[in-house]
Coordinates of C-alpha atoms in Angstrom, one line a residue:
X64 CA 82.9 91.5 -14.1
X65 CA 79.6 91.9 -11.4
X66 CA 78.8 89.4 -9.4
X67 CA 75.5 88.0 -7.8
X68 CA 75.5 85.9 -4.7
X69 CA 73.9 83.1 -3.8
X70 CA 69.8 83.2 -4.0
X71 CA 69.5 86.9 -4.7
X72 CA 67.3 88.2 -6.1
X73 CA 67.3 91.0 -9.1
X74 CA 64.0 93.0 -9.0
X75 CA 62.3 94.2 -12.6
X76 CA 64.3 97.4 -13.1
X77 CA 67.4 97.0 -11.3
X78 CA 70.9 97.3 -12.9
X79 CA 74.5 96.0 -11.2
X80 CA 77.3 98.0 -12.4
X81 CA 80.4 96.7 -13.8
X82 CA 82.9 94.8 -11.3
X83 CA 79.9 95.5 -8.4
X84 CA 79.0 92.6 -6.0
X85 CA 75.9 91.9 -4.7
X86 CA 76.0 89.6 -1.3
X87 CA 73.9 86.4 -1.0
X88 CA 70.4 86.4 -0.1
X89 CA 70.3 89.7 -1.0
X90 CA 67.0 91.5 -3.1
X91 CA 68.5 94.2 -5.2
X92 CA 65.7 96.9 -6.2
X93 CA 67.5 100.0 -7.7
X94 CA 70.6 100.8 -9.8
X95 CA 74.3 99.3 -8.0
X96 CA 76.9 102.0 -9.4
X97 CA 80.2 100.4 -10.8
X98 CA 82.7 99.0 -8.4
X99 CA 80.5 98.8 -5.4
X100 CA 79.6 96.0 -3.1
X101 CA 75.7 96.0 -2.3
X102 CA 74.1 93.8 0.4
X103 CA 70.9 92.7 2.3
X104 CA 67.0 92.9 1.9
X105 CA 66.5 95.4 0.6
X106 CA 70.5 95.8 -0.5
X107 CA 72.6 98.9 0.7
X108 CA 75.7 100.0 0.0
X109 CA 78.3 98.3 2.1
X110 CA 81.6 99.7 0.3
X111 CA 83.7 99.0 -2.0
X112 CA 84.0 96.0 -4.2
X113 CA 86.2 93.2 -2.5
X114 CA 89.3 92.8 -4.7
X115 CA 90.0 89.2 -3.3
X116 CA 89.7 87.4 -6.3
X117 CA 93.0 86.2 -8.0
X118 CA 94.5 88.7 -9.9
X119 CA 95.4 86.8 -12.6
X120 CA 93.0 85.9 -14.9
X121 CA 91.3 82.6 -14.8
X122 CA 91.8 80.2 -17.3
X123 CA 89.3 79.7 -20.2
X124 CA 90.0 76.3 -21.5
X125 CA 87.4 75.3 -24.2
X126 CA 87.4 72.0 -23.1
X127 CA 85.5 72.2 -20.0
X128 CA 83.0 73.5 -21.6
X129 CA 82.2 70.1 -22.9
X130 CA 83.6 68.6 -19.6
X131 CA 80.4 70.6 -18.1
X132 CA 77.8 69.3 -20.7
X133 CA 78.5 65.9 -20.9
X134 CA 78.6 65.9 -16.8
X135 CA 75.2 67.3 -16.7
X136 CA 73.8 64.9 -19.2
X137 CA 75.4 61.9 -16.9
X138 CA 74.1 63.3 -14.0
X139 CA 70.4 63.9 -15.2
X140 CA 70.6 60.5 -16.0
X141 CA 71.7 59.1 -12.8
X142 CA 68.0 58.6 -12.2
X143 CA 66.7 57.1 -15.3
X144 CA 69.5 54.5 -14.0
X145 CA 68.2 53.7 -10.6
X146 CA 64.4 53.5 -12.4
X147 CA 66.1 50.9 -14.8
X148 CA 67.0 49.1 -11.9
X149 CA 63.4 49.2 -10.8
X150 CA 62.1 48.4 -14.0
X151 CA 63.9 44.9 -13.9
X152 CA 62.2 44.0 -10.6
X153 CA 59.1 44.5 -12.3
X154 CA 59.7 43.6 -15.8
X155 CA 59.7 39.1 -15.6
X156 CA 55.7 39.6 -13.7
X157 CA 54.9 42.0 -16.7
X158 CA 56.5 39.9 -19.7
X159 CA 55.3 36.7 -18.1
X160 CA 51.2 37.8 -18.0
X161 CA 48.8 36.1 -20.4
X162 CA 47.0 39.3 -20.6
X163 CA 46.6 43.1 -19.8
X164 CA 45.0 42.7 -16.5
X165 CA 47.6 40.1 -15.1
X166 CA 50.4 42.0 -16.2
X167 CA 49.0 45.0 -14.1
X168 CA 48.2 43.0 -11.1
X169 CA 51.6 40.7 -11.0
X170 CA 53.5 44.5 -11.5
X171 CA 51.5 46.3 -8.8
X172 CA 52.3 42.9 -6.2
X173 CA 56.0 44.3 -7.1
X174 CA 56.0 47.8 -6.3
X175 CA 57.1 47.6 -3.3
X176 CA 60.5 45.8 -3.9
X177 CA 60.8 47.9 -7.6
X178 CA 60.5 51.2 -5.5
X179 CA 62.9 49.9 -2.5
X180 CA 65.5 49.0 -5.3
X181 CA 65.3 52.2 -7.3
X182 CA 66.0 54.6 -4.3
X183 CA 69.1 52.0 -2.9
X184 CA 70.3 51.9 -6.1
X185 CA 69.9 55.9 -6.0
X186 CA 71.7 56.5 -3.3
X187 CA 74.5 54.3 -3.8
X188 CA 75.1 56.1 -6.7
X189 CA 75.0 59.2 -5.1
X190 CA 76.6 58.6 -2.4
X191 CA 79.7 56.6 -4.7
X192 CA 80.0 59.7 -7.0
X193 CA 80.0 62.5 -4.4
X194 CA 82.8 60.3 -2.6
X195 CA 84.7 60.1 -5.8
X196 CA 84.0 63.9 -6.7
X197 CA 85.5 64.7 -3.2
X198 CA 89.2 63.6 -4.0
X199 CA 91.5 66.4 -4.3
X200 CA 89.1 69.0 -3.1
X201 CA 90.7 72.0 -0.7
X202 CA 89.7 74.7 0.6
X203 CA 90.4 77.8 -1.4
X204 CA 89.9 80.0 -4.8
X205 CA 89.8 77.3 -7.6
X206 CA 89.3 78.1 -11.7
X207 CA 85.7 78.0 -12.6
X208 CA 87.0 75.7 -15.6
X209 CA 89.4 73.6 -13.7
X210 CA 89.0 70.1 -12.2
X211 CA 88.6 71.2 -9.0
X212 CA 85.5 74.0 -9.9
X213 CA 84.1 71.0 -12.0
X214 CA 84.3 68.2 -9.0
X215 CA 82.5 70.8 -6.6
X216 CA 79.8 72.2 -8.8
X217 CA 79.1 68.3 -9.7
X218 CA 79.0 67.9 -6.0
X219 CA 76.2 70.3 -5.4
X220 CA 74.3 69.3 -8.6
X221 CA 74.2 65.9 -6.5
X222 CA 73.1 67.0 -3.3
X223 CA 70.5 69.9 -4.6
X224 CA 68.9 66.5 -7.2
X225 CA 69.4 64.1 -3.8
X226 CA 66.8 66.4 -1.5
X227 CA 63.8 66.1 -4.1
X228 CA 64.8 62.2 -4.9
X229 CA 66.0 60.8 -2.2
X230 CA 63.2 62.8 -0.1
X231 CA 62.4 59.9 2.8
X232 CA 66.2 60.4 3.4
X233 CA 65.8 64.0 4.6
X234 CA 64.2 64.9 7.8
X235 CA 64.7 61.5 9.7
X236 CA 66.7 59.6 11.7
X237 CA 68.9 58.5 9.2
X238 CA 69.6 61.7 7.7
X239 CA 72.8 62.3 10.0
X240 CA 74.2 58.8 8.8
X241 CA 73.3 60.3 5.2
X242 CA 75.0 63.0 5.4
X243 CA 78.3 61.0 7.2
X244 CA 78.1 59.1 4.2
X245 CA 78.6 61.7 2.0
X246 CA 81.5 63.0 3.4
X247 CA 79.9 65.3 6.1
X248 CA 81.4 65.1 9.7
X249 CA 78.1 65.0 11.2
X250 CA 77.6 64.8 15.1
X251 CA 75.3 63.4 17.4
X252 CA 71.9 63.9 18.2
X253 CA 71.2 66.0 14.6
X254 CA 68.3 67.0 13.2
X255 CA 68.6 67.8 9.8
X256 CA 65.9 68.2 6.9
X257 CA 66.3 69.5 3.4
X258 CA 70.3 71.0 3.5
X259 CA 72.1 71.7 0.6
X260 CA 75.6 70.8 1.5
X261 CA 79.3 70.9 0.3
X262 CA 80.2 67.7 2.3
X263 CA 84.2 67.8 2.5
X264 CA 84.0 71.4 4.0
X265 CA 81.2 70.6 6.6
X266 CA 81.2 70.0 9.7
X267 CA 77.9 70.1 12.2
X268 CA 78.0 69.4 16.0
X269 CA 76.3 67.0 18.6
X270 CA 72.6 68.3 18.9
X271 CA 72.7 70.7 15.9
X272 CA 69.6 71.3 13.9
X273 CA 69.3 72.2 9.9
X274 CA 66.1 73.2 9.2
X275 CA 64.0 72.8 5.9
X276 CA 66.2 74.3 2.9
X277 CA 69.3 75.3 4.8
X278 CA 72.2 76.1 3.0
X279 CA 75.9 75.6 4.4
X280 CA 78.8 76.2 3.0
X281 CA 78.1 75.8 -0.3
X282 CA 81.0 78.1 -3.0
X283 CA 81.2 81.6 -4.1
X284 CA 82.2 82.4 -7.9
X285 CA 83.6 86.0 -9.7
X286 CA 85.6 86.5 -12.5
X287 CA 85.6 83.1 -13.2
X288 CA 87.0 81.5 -10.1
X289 CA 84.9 79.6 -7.2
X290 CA 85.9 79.9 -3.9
X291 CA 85.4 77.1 -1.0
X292 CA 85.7 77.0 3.1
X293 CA 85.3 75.2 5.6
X294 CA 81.8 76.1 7.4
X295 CA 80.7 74.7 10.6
X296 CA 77.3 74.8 12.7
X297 CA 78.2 74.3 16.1
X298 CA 76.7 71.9 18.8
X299 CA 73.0 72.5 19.7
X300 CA 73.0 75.5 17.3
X301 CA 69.9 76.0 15.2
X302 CA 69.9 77.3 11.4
X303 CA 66.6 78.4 10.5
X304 CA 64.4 77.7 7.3
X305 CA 66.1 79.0 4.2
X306 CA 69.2 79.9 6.6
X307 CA 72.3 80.4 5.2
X308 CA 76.1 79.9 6.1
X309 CA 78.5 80.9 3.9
X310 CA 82.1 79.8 2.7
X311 CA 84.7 80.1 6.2
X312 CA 81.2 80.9 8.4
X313 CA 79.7 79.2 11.5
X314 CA 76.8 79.1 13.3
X315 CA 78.4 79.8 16.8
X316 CA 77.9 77.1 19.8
X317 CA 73.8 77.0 21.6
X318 CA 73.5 79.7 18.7
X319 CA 70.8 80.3 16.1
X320 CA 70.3 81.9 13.1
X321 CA 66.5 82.6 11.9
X322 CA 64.3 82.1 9.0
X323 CA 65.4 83.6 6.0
X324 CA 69.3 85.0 7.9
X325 CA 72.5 84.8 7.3
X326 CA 74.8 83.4 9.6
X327 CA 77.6 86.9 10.7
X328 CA 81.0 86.8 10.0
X329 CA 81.8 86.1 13.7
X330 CA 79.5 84.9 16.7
X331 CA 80.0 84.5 20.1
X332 CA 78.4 81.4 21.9
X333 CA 74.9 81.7 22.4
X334 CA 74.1 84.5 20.7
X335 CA 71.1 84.6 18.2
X336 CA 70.8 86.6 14.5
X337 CA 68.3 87.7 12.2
X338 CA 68.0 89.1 9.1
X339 CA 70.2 89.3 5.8
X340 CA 73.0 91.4 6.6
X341 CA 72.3 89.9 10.4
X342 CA 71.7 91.5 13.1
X343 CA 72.0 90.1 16.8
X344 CA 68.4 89.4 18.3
X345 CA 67.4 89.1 21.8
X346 CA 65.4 86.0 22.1
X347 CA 64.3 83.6 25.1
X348 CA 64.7 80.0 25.1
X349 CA 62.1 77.6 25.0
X350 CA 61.0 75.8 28.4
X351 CA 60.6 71.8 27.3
X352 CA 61.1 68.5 29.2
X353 CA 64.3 67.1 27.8
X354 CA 62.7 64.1 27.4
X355 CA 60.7 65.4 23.9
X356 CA 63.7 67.6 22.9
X357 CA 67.0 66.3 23.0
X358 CA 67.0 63.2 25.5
X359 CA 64.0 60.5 24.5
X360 CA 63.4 57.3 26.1
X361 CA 64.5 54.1 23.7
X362 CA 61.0 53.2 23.5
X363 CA 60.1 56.9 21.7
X364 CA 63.4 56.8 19.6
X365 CA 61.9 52.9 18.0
X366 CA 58.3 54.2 17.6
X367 CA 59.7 57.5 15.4
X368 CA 61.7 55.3 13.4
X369 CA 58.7 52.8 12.5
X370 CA 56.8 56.3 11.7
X371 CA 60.0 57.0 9.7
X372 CA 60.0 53.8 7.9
X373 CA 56.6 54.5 6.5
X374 CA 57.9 57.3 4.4
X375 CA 58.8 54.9 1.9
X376 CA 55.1 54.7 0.9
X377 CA 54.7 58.1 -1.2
X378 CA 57.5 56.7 -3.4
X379 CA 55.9 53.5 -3.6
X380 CA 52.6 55.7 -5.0
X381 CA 54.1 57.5 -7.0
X382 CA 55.9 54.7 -9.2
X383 CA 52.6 52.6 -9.2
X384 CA 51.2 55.9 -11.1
X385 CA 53.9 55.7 -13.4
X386 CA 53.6 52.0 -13.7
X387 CA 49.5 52.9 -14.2
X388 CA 49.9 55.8 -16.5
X389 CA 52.5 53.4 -18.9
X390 CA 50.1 50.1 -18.9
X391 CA 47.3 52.2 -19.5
X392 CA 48.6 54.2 -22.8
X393 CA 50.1 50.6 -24.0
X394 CA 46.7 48.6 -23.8
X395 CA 45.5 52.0 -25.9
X396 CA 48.2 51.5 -27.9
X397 CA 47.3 48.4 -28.5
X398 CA 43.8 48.5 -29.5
X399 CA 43.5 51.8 -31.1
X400 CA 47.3 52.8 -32.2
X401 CA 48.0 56.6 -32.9
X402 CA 44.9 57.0 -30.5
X403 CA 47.1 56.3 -27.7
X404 CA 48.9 60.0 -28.3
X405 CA 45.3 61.4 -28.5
X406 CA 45.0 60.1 -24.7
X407 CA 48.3 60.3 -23.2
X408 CA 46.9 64.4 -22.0
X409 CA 43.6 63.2 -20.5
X410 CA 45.5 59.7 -18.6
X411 CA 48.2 62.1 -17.2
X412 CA 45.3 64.7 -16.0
X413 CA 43.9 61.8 -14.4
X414 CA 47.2 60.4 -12.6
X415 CA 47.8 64.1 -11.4
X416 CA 44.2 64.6 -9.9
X417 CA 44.8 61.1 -8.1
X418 CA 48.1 62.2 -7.0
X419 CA 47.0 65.5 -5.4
X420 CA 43.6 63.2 -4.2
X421 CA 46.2 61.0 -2.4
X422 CA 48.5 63.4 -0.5
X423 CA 45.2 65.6 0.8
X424 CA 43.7 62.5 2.5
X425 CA 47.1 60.9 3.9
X426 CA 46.9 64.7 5.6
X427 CA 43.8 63.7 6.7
X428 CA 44.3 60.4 7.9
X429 CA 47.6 61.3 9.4
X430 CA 47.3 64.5 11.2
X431 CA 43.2 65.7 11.2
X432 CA 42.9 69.4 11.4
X433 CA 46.0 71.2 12.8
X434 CA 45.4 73.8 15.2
X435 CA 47.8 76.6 17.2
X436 CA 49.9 75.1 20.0
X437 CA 52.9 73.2 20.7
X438 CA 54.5 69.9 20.3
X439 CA 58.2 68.8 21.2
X440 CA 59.8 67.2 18.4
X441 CA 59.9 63.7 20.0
X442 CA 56.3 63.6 19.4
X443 CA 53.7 61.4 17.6
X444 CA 52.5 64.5 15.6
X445 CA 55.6 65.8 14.7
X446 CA 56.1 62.7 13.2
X447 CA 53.3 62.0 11.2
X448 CA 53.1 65.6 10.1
X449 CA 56.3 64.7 8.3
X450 CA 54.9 61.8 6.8
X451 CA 52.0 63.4 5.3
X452 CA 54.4 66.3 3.9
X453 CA 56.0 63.1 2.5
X454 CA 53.4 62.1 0.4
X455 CA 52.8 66.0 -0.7
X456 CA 56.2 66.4 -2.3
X457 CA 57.2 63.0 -3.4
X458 CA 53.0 62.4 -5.2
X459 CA 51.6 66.1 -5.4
X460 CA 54.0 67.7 -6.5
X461 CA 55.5 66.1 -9.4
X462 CA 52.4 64.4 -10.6
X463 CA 50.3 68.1 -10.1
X464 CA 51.6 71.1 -8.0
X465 CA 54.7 72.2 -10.6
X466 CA 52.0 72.4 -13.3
X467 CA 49.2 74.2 -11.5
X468 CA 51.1 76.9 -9.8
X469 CA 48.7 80.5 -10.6
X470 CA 45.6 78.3 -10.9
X471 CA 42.2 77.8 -9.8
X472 CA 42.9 73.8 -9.7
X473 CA 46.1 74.9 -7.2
X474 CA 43.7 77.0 -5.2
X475 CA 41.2 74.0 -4.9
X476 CA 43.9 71.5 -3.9
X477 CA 45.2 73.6 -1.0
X478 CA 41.4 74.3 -0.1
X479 CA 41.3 70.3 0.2
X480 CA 44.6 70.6 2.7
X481 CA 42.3 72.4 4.9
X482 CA 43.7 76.0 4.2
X483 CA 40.6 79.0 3.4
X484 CA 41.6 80.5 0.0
X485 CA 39.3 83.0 -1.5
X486 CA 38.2 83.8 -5.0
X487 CA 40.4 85.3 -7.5
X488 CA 43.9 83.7 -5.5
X489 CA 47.0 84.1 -7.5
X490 CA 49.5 81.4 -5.4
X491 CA 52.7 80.2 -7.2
X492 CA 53.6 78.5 -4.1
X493 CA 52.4 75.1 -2.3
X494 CA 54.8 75.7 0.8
X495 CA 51.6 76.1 3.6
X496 CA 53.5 73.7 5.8
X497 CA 50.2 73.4 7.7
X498 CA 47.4 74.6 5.7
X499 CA 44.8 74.6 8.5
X500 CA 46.3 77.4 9.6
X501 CA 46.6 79.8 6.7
X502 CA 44.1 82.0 5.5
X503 CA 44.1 84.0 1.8
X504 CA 41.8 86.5 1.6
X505 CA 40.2 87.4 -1.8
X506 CA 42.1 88.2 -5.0
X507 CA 46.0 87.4 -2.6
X508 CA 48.7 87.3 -4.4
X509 CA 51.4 84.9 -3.0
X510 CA 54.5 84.8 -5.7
X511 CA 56.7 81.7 -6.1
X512 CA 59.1 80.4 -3.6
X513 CA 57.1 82.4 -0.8
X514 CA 56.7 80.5 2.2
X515 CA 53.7 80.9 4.4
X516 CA 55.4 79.1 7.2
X517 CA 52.8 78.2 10.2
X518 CA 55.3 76.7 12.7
X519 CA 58.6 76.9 13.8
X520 CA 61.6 74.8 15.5
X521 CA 63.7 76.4 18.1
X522 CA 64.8 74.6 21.0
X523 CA 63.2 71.9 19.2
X524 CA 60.1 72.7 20.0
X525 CA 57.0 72.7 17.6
X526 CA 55.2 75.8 17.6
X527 CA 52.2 76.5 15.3
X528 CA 50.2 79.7 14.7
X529 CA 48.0 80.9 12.1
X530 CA 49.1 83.0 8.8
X531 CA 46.4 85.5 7.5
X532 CA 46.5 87.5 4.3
X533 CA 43.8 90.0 3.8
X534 CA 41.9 90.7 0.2
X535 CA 44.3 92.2 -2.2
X536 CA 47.4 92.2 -0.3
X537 CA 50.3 90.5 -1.7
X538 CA 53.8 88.8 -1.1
X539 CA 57.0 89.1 -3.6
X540 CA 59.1 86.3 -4.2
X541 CA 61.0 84.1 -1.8
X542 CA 59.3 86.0 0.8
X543 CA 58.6 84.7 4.3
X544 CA 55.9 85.2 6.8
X545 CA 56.4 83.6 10.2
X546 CA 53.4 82.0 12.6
X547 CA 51.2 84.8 14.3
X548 CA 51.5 87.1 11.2
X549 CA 48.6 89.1 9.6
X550 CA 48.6 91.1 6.0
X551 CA 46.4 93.1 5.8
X552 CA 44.2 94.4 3.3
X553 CA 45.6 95.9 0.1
X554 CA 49.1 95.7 2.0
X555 CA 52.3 94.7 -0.1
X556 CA 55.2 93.3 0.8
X557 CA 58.1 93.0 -1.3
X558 CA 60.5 90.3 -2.7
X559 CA 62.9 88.4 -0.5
X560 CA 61.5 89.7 2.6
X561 CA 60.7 88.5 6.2
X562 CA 57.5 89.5 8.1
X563 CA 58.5 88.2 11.8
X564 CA 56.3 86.2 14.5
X565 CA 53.9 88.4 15.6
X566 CA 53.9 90.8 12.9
X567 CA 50.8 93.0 11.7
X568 CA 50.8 94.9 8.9
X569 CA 48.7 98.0 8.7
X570 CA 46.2 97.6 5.3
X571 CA 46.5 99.6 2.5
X572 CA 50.7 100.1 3.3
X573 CA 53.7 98.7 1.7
X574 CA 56.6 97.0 3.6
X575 CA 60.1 95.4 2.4
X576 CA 63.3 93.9 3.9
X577 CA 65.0 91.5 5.6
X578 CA 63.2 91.5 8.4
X579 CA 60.7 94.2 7.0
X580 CA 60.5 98.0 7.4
X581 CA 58.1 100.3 6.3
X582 CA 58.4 101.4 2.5
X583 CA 55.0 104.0 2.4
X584 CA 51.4 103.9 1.2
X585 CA 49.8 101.6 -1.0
X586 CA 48.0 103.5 -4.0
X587 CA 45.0 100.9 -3.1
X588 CA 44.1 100.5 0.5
X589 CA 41.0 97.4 -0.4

């Protein structure tokens, strides 16, 4: 009967006793005794386990255990159905070819309209069964094998599938219509990039800004029930990268909640919090002409959203690889038969290095070399910045990044970006928003989900600084280091942990938490 929230994280060795709790985001690294409620990075005791489940048990119907399979299988297949409807743009230019090389020219002149098609056809889907899955739904403590548990897990599978899909959706001006689409009541003025949403139970106000990965709302599950409430960001409230707010939380009016936090129980306006469990933070607002922030001129507003427009191009490249990758294997197919599995490895090596070729000099071509400073976000380089993150996750990263994390071929492509990595780099991660600015020292060790994140958003405001990680020092998983940060050498810091703006960690020393606190010496200080 334990229970693990939310994007915790279980270290090698720990143990969570029966009917314990662990809180979201939290990075349990010891033994949890039975009954207790454990929370934070690194977690503490916070008393006893809540007993505000149901009392009675939940019900166990076999059925929706099948109810669950067959959903999944439909959903997975949602986009195989939007690629179909891609495939028939393309198809009458292919089956009408005299030969090979016409096929491949008449299907590459229809791309564009194939790719345009698939992701309408996408998020029509999407945006039809999310609707449908939203019937019904109230707030409240709902069987995990129940209707109600199945339309909302659904729901989420949808939107979590809908950020790496629908990518050009996210982080634009028509995000906030998105998101109103799906059921979100959605204010003006948004800014909103990669959330994960629950979209009956949110609600976001005029001016608000979701940055990348945000979480709101979202469910809770124990002893086989799943609870939903209403969570609200308020207007002109910021919720950092990776921020959460739980089920019945809200990001309080002019409020923010950092990188890697957790929005409190309750939050007067204004205020500011840090950290997973949060704690208030002072903080200063950022000094910008309104006119880059929250008020542009018509003329700005039209040029982002012909920037915005372009975003459509990464998907474009990315189905004329598949497109390449398929005619190529079929005219091997053709003229040597079983030879065509014999090449299928070295054609897909090929698309992948062209992929991660591509997105490194649309970074080039779009942004040059980044360097420290500011920019507002109604700005020509905020903009393009986007676009060329565009083409990294929608061509490098399915076509090369998922299957070169821990290698030297990662390691080259981020060199490319512009980023200084030295020999003997272990990375599992390809989040270097602006790689410019970060710097791995010899023999690093950067685990997966880490992000080394070189700028950040508040008061919507761009600010960039460098990220340095000395030789031999390392970063657990689904850690965070903010702009202006240094690692020194042989220093460690552990999993699900934040090193702030600024920060400057001693070599040879070892660090942990949410934000971080001294945890002792290193046994190797180079």
């Amino acid at each position: 009967r334990a229970t693990v929230g939310t994007r915790s994280i279980l270290a090698p060795g720990a143990r969570v006793g029966q009917g314990s709790e662990v809180a979201p985001g939290s990075a349990v690294l010891e033994h949890i005794p039975p009954g207790e409620k454990w929370g934070g990075s690194p977690a503490v005791f916070v008393g006893p386990a809540p007993r505000d489940w149901p009392l009675e048990r939940a019900p166990r119907a076999s059925s929706w255990v099948a109810v669950y399979v067959v959903s999944a299988a439909v959903l997975a297949a949602l986009p195989l159905v939007a690629a179909g409807a891609g495939l028939l743009v393309l198809w009458p230019s292919v089956r009408d070819s005299a030969s090979a090389a016409a096929a491949a020219g008449a299907a590459l002149d229809r791309v564009p309209l194939a790719t345009v098609t698939a992701l309408v056809v996408l998020a029509l889907l999407t945006a039809a069964c999310v609707r449908l899955l939203g019937l019904g739904v109230q707030a409240g403590h709902h069987a995990v094998r129940g209707r109600v548990g199945w339309q909302v897990w659904a729901t989420l599978r949808l939107m979590d599938e809908a950020r790496t899909v629908l990518f050009p959706l996210y982080s634009s001006l028509v995000t906030p219509a998105w998101l109103r689409l799906l059921g979100a009541r959605v204010g003006r003025d948004v800014e909103a990039s990669t959330v994960l949403l629950l979209p009956g139970m949110t609600t976001v106000g005029d001016g608000a800004f979701l940055a990348d990965d945000t979480l709101v709302g979202s469910y809770e599950l124990g002893r086989g029930w799943l609870r939903i409430e209403r969570a609200k960001v308020g207007k002109r409230a910021f919720l950092g990268n990776s921020g959460m707010t739980a089920p019945g939380r809200k990001v309080p009016k002019r409020g923010l909640v950092a990188v890697l936090s957790a929005a409190p129980e309750s939050a007067k306006a204004g205020t500011s919090w840090l950290g997973s469990p949060p704690v208030r933070l002072r903080r200063s607002v950022v000094a910008a002409d309104p006119a880059g922030t929250f008020a542009p001129a018509r003329r700005v507003r039209v040029e982002r959203a012909l920037v915005e427009v372009l975003r459509v191009v990464p998907a474009m490249v990315t189905v004329a690889l598949a497109l390449g990758v398929a005619l190529v294997l079929v005219a091997v197919l053709a003229d040597h038969g079983a030879f065509a599995l014999l090449a299928a490895p070295a054609v897909i090596l090929g698309a992948g290095a062209l992929a991660a070729a591509t997105a490194s000099a649309a970074k080039w071509l779009l942004v040059g070399r980044v360097t420290s400073g500011e920019h507002p976000l109604w700005s020509a380089f905020v903009w393009k910045n986007e676009l060329a993150d565009t083409f990294v996750e929608l061509v490098a990263v399915p076509w090369f990044v998922h299957a070169s994390y821990g290698t030297p071929v990662l390691n080259l492509w981020l060199r490319s970006l512009g980023a200084h990595v030295g020999p003997g780099v272990w990375c599992e991660s390809y989040w270097l928003p602006e790689a410019d600015l970060v710097s791995l020292g010899d023999a690093v060790t950067v685990n997966r989900g880490c992000v080394l994140q070189t700028h950040l958003f508040h008061d919507r405001v761009m600010s960039l600084d460098t990220v340095v990680l000395g030789a031999a020092s390392s970063i657990g998983p689904h850690g965070v280091v903010l702009p202006a940060a240094s690692i020194g050498a042989g220093a460690s810091v552990g999993p699900s942990s934040l090193v702030l703006r600024g920060d400057a960690i001693p070599a040879g020393t070892r660090w942990r938490g949410n934000p971080i606190s001294s945890a002792g010496e290193t046994t190797r200080t180079s």
